Tab-separated table of C-alpha atoms in Angstrom:
chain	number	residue	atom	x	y	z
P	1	UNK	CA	-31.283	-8.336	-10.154
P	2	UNK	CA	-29.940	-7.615	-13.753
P	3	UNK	CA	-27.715	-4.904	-12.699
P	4	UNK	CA	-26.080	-7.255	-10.477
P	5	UNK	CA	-25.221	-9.268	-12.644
P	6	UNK	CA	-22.433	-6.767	-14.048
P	7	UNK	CA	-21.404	-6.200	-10.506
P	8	UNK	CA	-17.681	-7.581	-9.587
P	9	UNK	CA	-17.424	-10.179	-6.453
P	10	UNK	CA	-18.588	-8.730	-3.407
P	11	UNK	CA	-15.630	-7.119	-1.094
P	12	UNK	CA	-13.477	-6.362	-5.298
P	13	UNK	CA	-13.773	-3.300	-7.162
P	14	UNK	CA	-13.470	-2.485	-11.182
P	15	UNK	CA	-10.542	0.693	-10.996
P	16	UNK	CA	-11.746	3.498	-14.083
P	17	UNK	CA	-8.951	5.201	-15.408
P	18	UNK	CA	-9.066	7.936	-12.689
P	19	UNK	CA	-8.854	5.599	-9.859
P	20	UNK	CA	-6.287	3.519	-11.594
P	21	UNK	CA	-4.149	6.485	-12.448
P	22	UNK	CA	-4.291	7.201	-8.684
P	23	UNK	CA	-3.006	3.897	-7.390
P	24	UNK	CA	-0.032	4.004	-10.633
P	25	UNK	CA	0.875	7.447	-8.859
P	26	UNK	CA	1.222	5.989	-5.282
P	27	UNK	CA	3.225	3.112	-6.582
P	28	UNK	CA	5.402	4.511	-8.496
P	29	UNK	CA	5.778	7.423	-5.413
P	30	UNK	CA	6.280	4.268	-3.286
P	31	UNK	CA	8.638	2.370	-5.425
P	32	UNK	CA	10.631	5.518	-5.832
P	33	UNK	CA	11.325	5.642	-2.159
P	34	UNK	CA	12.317	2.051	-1.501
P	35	UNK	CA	14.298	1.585	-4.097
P	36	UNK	CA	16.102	4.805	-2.810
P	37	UNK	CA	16.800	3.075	0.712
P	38	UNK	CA	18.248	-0.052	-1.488
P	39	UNK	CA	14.967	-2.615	-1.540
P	40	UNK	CA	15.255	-4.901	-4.663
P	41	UNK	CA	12.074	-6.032	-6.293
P	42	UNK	CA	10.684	-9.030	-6.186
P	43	UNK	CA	7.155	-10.924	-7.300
P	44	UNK	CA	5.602	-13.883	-6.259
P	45	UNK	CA	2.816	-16.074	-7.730
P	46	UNK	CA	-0.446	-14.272	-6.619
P	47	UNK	CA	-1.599	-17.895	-4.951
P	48	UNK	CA	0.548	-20.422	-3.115
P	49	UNK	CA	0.360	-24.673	-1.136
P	50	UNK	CA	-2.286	-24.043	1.337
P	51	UNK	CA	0.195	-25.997	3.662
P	52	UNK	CA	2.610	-23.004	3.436
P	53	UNK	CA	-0.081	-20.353	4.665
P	54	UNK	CA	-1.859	-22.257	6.758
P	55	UNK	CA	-0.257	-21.932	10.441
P	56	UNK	CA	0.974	-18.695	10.148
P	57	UNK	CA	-1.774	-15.996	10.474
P	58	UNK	CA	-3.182	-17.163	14.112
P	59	UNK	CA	-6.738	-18.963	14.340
P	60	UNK	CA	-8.381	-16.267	13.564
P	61	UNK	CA	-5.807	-15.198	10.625
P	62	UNK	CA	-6.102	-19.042	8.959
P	63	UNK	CA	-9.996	-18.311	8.811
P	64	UNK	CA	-9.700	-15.707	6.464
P	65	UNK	CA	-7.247	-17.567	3.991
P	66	UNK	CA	-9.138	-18.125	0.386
P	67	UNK	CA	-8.894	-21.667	-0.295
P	68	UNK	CA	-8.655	-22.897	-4.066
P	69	UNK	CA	-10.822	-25.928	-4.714
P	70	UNK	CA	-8.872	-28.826	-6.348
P	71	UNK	CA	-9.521	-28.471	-9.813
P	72	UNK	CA	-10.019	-31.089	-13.134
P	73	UNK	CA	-10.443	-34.471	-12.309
P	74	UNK	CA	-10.112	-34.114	-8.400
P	75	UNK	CA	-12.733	-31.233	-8.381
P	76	UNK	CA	-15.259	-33.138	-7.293
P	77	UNK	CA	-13.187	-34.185	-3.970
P	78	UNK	CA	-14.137	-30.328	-2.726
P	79	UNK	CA	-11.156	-29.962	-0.977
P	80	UNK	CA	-8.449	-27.360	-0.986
P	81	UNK	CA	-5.070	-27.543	-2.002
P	82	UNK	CA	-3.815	-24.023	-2.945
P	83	UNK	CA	-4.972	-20.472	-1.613
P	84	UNK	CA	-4.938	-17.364	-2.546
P	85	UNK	CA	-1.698	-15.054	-1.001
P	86	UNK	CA	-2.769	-13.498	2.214
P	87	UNK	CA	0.067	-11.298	2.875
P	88	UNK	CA	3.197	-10.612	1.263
P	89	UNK	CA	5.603	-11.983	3.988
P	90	UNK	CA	4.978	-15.457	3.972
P	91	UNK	CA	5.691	-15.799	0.361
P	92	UNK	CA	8.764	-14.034	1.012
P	93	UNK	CA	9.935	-16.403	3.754
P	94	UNK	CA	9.202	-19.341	1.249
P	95	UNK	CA	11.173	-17.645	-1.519
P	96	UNK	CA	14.076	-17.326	1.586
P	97	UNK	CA	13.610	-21.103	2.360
P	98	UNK	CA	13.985	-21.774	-1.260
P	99	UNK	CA	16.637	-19.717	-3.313
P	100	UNK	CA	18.765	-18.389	-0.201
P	101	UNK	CA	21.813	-19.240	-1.566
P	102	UNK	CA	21.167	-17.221	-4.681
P	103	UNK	CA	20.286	-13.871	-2.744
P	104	UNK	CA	22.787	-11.440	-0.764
P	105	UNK	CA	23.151	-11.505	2.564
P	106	UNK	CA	21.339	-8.958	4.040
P	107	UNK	CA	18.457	-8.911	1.629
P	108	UNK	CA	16.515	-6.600	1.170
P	109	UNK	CA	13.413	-6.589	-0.512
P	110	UNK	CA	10.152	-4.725	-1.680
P	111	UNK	CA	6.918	-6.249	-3.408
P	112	UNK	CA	3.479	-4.294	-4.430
P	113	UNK	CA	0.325	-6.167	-5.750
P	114	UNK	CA	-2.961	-7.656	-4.434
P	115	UNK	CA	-3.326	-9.845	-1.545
P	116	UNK	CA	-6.990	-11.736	-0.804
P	117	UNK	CA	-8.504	-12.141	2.597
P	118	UNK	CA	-11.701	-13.868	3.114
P	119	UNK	CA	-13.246	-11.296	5.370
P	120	UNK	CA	-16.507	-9.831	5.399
P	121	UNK	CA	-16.649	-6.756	2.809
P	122	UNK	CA	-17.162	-3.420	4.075
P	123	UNK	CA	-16.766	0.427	4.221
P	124	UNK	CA	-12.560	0.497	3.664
P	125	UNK	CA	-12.793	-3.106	3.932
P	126	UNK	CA	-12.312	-5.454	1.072
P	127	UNK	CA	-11.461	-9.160	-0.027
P	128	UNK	CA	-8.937	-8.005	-2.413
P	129	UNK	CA	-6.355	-5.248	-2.082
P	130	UNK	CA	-2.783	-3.985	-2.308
P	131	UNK	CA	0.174	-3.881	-0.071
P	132	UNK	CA	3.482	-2.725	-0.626
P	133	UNK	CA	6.093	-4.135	1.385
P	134	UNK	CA	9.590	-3.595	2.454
P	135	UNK	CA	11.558	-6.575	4.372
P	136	UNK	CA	14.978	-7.231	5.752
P	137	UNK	CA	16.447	-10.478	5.681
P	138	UNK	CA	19.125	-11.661	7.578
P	139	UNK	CA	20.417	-9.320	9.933
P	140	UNK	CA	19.675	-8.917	13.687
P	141	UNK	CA	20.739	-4.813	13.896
P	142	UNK	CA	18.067	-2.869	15.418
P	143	UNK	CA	19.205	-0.573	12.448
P	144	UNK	CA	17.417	-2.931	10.052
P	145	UNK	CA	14.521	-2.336	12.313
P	146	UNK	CA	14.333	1.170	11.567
P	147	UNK	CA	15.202	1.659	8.286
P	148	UNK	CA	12.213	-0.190	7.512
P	149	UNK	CA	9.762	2.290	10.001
P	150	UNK	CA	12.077	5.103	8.218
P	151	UNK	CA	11.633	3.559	4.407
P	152	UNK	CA	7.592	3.412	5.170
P	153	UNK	CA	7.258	6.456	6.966
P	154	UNK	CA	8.866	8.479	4.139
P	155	UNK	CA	6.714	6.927	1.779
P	156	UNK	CA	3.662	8.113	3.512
P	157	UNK	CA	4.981	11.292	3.333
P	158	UNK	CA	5.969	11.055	-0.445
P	159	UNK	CA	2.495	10.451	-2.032
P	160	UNK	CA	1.302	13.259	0.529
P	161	UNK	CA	0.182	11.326	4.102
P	162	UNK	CA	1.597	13.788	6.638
P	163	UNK	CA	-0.637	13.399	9.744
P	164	UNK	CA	0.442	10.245	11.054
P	165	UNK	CA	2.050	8.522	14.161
P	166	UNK	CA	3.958	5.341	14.452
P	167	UNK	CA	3.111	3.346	17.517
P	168	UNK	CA	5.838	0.958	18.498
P	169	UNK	CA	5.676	-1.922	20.824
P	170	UNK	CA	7.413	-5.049	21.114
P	171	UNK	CA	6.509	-9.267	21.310
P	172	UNK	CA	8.655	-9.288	24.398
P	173	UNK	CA	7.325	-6.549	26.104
P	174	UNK	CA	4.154	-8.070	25.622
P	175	UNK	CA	5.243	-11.529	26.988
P	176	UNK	CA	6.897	-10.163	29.763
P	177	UNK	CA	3.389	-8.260	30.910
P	178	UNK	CA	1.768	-11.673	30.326
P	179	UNK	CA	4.192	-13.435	32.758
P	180	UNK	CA	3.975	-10.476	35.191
P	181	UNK	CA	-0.091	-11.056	35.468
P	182	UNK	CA	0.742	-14.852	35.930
P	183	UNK	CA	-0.833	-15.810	32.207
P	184	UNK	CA	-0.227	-18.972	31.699
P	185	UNK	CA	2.292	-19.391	28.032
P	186	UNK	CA	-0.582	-21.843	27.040
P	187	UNK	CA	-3.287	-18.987	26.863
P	188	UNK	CA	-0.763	-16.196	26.034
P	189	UNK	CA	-1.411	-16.674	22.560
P	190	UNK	CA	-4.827	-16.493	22.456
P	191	UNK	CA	-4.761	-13.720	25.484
P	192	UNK	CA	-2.921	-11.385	22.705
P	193	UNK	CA	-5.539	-11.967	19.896
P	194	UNK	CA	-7.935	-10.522	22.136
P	195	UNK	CA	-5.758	-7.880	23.356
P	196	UNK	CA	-5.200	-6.665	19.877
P	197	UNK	CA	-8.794	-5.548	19.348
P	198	UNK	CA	-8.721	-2.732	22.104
P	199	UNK	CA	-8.427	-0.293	19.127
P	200	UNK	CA	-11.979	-2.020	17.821
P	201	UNK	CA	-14.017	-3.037	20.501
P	202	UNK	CA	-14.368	-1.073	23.837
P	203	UNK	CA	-12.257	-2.011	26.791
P	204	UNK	CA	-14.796	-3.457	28.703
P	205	UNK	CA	-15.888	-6.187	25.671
P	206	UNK	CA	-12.235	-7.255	25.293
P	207	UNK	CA	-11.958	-7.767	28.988
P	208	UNK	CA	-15.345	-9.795	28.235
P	209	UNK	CA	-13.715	-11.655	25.803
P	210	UNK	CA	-10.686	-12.223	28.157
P	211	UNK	CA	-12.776	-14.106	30.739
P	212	UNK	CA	-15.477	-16.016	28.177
P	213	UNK	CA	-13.280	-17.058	25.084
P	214	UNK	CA	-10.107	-17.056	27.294
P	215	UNK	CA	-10.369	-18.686	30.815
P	216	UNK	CA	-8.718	-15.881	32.202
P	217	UNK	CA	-10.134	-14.391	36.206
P	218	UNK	CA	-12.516	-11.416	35.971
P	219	UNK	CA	-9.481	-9.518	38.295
P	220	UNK	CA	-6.681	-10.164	36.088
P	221	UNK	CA	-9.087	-9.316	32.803
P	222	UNK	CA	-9.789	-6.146	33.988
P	223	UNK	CA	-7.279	-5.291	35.547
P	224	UNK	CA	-4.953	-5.975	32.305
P	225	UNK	CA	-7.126	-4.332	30.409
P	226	UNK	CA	-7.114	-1.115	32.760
P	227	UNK	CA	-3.387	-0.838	32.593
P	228	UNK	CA	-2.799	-0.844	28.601
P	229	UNK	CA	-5.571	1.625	27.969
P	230	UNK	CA	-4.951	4.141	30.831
P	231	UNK	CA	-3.587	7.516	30.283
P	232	UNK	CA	-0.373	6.812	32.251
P	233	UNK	CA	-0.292	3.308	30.616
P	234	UNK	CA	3.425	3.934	29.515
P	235	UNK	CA	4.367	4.353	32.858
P	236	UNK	CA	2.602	1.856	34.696
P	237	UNK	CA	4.130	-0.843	31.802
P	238	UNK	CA	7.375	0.478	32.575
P	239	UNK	CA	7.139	-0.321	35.754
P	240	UNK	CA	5.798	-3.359	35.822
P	241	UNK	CA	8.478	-5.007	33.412
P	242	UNK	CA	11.204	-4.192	35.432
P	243	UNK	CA	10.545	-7.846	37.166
P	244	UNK	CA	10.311	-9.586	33.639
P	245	UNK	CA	14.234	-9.976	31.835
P	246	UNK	CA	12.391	-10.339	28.940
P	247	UNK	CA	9.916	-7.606	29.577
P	248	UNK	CA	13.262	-4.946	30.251
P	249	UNK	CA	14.238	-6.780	26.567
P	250	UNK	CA	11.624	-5.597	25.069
P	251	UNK	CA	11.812	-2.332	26.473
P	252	UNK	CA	15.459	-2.063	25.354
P	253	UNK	CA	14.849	-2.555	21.793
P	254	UNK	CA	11.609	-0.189	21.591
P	255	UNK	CA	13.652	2.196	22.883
P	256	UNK	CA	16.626	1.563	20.199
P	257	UNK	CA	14.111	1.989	17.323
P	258	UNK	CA	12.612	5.350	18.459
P	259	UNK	CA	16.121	6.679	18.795
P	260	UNK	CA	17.267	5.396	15.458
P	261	UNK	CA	14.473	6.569	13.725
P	262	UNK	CA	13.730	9.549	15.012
P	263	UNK	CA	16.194	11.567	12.729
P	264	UNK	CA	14.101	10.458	10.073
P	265	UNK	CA	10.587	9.993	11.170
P	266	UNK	CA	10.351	12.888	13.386
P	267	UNK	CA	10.223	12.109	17.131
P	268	UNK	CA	6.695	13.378	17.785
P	269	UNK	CA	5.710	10.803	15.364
P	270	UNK	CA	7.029	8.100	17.308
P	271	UNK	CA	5.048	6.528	20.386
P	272	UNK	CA	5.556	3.710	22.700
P	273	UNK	CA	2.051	2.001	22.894
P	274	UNK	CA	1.626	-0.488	25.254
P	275	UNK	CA	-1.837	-1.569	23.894
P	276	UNK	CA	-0.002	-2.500	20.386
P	277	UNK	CA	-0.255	-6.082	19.756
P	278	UNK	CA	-0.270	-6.886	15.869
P	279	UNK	CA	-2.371	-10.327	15.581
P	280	UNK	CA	-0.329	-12.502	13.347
P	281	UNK	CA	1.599	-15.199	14.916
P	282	UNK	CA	4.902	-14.476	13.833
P	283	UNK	CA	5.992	-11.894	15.337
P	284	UNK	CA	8.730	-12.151	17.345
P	285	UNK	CA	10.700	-8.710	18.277
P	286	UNK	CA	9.561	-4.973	17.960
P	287	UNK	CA	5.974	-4.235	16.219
P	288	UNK	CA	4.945	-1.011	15.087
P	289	UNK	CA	1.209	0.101	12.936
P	290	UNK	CA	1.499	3.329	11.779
P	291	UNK	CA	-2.385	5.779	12.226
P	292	UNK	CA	-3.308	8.534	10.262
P	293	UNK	CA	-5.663	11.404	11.705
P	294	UNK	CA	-9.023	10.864	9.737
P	295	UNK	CA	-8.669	7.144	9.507
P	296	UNK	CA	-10.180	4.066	11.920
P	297	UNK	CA	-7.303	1.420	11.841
P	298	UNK	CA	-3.701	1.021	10.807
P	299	UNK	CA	-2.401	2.576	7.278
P	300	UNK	CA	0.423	0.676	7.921
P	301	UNK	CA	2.236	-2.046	9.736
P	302	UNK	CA	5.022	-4.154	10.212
P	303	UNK	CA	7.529	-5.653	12.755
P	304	UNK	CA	10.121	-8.290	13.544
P	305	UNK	CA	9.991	-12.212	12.755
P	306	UNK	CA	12.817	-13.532	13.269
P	307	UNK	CA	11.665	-17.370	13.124
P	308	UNK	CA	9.154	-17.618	10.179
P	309	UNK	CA	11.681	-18.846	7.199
P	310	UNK	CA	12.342	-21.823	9.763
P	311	UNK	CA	8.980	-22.575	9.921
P	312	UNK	CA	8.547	-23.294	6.675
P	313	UNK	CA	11.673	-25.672	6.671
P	314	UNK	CA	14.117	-22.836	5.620
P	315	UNK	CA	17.043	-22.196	7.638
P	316	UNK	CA	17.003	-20.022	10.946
P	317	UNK	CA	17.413	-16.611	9.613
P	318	UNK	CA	16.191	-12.927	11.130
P	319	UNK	CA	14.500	-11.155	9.325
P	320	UNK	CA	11.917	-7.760	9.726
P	321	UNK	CA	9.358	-6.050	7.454
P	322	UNK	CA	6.689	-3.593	6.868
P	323	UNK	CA	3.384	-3.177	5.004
P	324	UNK	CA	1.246	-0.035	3.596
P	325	UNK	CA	-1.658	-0.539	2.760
P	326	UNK	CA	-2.418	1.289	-0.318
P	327	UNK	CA	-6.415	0.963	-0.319
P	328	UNK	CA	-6.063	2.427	3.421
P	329	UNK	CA	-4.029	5.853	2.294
P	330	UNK	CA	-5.777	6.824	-1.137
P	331	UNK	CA	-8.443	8.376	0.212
P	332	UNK	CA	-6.276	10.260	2.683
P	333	UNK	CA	-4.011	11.713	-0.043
P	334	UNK	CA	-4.319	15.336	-0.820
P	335	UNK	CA	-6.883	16.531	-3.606
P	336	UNK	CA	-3.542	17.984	-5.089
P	337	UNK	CA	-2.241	14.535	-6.155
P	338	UNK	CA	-5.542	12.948	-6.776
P	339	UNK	CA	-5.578	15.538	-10.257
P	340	UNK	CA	-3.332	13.247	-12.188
P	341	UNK	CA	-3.446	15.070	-15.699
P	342	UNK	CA	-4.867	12.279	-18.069
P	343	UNK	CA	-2.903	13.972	-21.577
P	344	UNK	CA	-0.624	16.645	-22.353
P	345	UNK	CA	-1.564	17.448	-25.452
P	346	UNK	CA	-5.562	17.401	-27.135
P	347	UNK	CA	-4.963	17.776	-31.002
P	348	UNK	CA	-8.450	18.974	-32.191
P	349	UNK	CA	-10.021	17.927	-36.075
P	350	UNK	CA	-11.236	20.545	-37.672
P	351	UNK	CA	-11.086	18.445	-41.076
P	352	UNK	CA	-10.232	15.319	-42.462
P	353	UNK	CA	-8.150	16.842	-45.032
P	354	UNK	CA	-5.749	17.427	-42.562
P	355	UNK	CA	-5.703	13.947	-41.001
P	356	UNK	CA	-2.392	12.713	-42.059
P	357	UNK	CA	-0.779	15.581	-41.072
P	358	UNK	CA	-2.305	15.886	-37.819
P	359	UNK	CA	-1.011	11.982	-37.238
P	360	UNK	CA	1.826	13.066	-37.976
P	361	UNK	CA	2.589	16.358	-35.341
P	362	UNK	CA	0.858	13.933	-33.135
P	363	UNK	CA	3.136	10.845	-33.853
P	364	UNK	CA	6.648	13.607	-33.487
P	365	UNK	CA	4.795	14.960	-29.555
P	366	UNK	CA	4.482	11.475	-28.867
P	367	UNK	CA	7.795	10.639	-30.038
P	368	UNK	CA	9.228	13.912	-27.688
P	369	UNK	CA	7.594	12.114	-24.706
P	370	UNK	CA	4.045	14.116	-24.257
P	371	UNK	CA	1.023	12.461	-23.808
P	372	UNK	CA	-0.579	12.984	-26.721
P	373	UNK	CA	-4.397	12.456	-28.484
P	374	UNK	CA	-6.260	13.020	-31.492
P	375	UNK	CA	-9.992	13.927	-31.523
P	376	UNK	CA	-11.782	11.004	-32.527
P	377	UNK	CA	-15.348	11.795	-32.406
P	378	UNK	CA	-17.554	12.790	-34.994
P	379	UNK	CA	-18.388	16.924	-34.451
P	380	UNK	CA	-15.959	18.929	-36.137
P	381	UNK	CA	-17.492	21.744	-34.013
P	382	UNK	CA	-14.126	23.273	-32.249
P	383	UNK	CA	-16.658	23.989	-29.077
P	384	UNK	CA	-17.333	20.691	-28.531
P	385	UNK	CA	-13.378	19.489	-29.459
P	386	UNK	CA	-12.165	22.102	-26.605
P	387	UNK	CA	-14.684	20.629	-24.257
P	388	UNK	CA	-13.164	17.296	-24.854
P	389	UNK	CA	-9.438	18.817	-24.235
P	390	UNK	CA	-10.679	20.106	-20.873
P	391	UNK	CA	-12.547	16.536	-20.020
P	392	UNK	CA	-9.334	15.213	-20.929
P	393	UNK	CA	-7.615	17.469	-18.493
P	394	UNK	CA	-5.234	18.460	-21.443
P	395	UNK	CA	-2.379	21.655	-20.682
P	396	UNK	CA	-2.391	22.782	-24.134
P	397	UNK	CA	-5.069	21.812	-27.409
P	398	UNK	CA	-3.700	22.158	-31.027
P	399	UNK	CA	-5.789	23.541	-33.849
P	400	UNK	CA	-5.039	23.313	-37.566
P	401	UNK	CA	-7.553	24.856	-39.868
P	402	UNK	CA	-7.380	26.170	-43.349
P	403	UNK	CA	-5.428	29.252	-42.891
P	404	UNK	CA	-2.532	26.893	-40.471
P	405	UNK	CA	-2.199	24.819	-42.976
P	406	UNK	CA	-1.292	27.576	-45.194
P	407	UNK	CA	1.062	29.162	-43.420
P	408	UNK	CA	2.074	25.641	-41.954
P	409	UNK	CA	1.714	26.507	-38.516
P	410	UNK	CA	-0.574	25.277	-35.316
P	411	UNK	CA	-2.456	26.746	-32.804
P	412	UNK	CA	-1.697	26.418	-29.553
P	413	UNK	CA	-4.136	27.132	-26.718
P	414	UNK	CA	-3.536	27.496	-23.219
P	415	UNK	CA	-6.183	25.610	-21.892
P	416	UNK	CA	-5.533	27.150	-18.117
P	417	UNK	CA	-5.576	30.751	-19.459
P	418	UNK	CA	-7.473	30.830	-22.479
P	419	UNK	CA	-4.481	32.323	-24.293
P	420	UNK	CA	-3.824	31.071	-28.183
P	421	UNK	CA	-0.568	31.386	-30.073
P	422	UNK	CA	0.662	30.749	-33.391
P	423	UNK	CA	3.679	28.354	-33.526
P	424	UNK	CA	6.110	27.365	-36.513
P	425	UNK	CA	5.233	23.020	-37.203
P	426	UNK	CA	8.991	22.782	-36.872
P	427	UNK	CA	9.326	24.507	-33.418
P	428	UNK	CA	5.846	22.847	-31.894
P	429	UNK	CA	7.509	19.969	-30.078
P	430	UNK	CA	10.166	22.309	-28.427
P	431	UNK	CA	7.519	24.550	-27.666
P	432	UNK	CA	4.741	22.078	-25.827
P	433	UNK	CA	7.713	20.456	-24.572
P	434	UNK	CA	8.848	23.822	-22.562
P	435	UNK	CA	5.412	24.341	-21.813
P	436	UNK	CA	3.938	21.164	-20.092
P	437	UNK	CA	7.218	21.216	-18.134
P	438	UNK	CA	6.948	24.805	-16.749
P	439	UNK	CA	3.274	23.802	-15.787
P	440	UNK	CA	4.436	20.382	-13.496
């Protein structure tokens, strides 16, 4: 029981510095990339009106909001009046609603921090975590479509996440089926939250699930069930929608995104999937999740919503997005990248008569733009100080006895090879500087 007392909240983690350095990496990997494709920043409070969440996840979604209790002198009411951010889209779509005559027209936009879902904690499964997101605004091209598949699928591949597929399927593909089974529109919502567990649950509990939680006949249950998970399911969906206007829609525009963003993505990474779904209620056009070999679930997601701003009292504009989510992908990354080097540079003590000067080398190295750190223990053993350098993951250590100081010169070692070399105190910053850079 004491220990668990230092414990964070169940389903949040404390990040050490090698973990943190990790997740600084992929963001800044990410970042790189979207800002490439021309995605502006922007931030949002981390918790928003309950009003302007609530309604836009699906029943299931809305369960999993964290609510914030009114606070100060209507605490003791108990109820709720704020929540914590869910996702990052709906605070975009508010930010649409509220400054849309301020922001260009398409705009595009990316956003990285913590969300919080109220879900029950679990292995890869947590109550708080990060997503970074890419969304268009205002613009109805299928282009805008896929440059956001393109923008997250060479993101993945930046910070080193090269097994993966990108399953596309669309809303209106999805209706269509529904009307071609005779679903009523009543039950189609629910019919699809169901649908979209077939890559949790086996096919013959959804189809369970279908009949008990969703009033549907054992026939059409099964039989719906059947087609989307069959081998030849493409096919059989293909043929199918050809009575549905809207079904043919849909298959119009999944075809449009493969083709545009094949150049980019790599064709054999791209897959119609008929049993696709996506959960949230506001999609409205193509979908797409993005799996990784090695990994249960999505690394990524996204699709169209073309009606949310309005929903929150904005104006009527399109609009399309995608997600990564950046717990899902760290543990995928290649032991390569997870080697972040801590410093450059481990300047070792060997005595305190030398302390100004070593602040000084130290404060020039730092000055040059190398990561840079001064021994601050208490051994003045150089064993022990070179044991520290290689904790530290340090290229290069410095050492500055007696007989340095006399000839004012450092030593240098090569902490990779073991190799030592005297260098001039004028010439050291060139020198690391050449160094660390030859060894990135």
């Amino acid at each position: 029981m004491a220990s668990q007392q230092f414990d964070p909240p169940s389903g949040t983690r404390d990040f050490l510095s090698r973990d943190l350095r990790m997740r600084e990496h992929v963001f800044s990997v990410v970042r790189d990339v979207f800002e490439r494709y021309g995605f502006e920043p922007l931030q949002t409070p981390a918790f928003e009106r309950l009003e302007t969440l609530t309604g836009k996840y699906g029943d299931e979604g809305d369960k999993l909001i964290f609510k914030i209790l009114r606070r100060g002198e209507h605490e003791a009411t108990g109820a709720a009046d704020l929540a914590l951010r869910y996702d990052m889209t709906v605070p975009l779509a508010r930010v649409v609603a509220a400054y849309g005559s301020q922001l260009p027209t398409p705009y595009k936009r990316y956003a990285m921090g913590p969300v919080w879902r109220a879900d029950r904690p679990g292995k890869g499964r947590f109550r708080e975590f990060a997503q970074c997101d890419v969304d268009v605004v205002g613009s109805t091209s299928p282009m805008a479509d896929a440059e956001v598949v393109c923008a997250v699928a060479e993101a993945l591949d930046a910070v080193g996440v090269a097994d993966f597929r990108v399953l596309v399927n669309s809303r209106r593909a999805l209706s269509g089926l529904l009307e071609v089974y005779g679903i009523p529109s009543d039950l189609g919502g629910g019919v699809l939250i169901t649908l979209d567990k077939l890559d949790k649950l086996a096919p013959d509990a959804v189809a369970a699930e279908l009949m008990s939680a969703r009033s549907l006949e054992a026939a059409t249950a099964r039989t719906l069930v059947d087609d989307l998970t069959a081998e030849d399911a493409v096919d059989r969906v293909r043929v199918m929608l050809k009575d549905s206007a809207g079904g043919r829609a849909g298959l119009e525009e999944i075809d449009r995104l493969i083709d545009l963003a094949k150049a980019s993505v790599g064709g054999h990474r791209l897959a119609f999937t008929p049993s696709l779904v996506r959960g949230l209620d506001y999609y409205t056009g193509v979908i797409f999740e993005v799996v990784a070999a090695g990994m249960a679930g999505s690394i990524a997601s996204g699709g169209r919503y073309d009606h949310l701003i309005a929903n929150l009292g904005g104006p009527d504009v399109p609009a399309c997005g995608g997600s990564i989510g950046v717990e899902r992908i760290i543990g995928l990354l290649d032991s390569q990248n997870d080697e972040v080097r801590q410093t450059d540079i481990a300047v070792t003590v060997i005595d305190e008569d030398s302390a100004a000067e070593l602040m000084e080398f130290t404060s020039e190295l730092r000055k040059s733009g190398l990561r840079s750190e001064i021994y601050l223990g208490s051994s003045r053993k150089l064993a022990k100080q070179l044991k520290w350098a290689a904790d530290r993951g340090a290229r290069f250590a410095l050492i500055y006895g007696q007989q340095e100081r006399g000839e004012r010169t450092v030593t240098v070692r090569d902490m990779e090879s073991g190799e030592q070399t005297r260098v001039p105190v004028h010439e050291l910053a060139e020198h690391l500087k050449g160094g660390c850079a030859a060894s990135r």
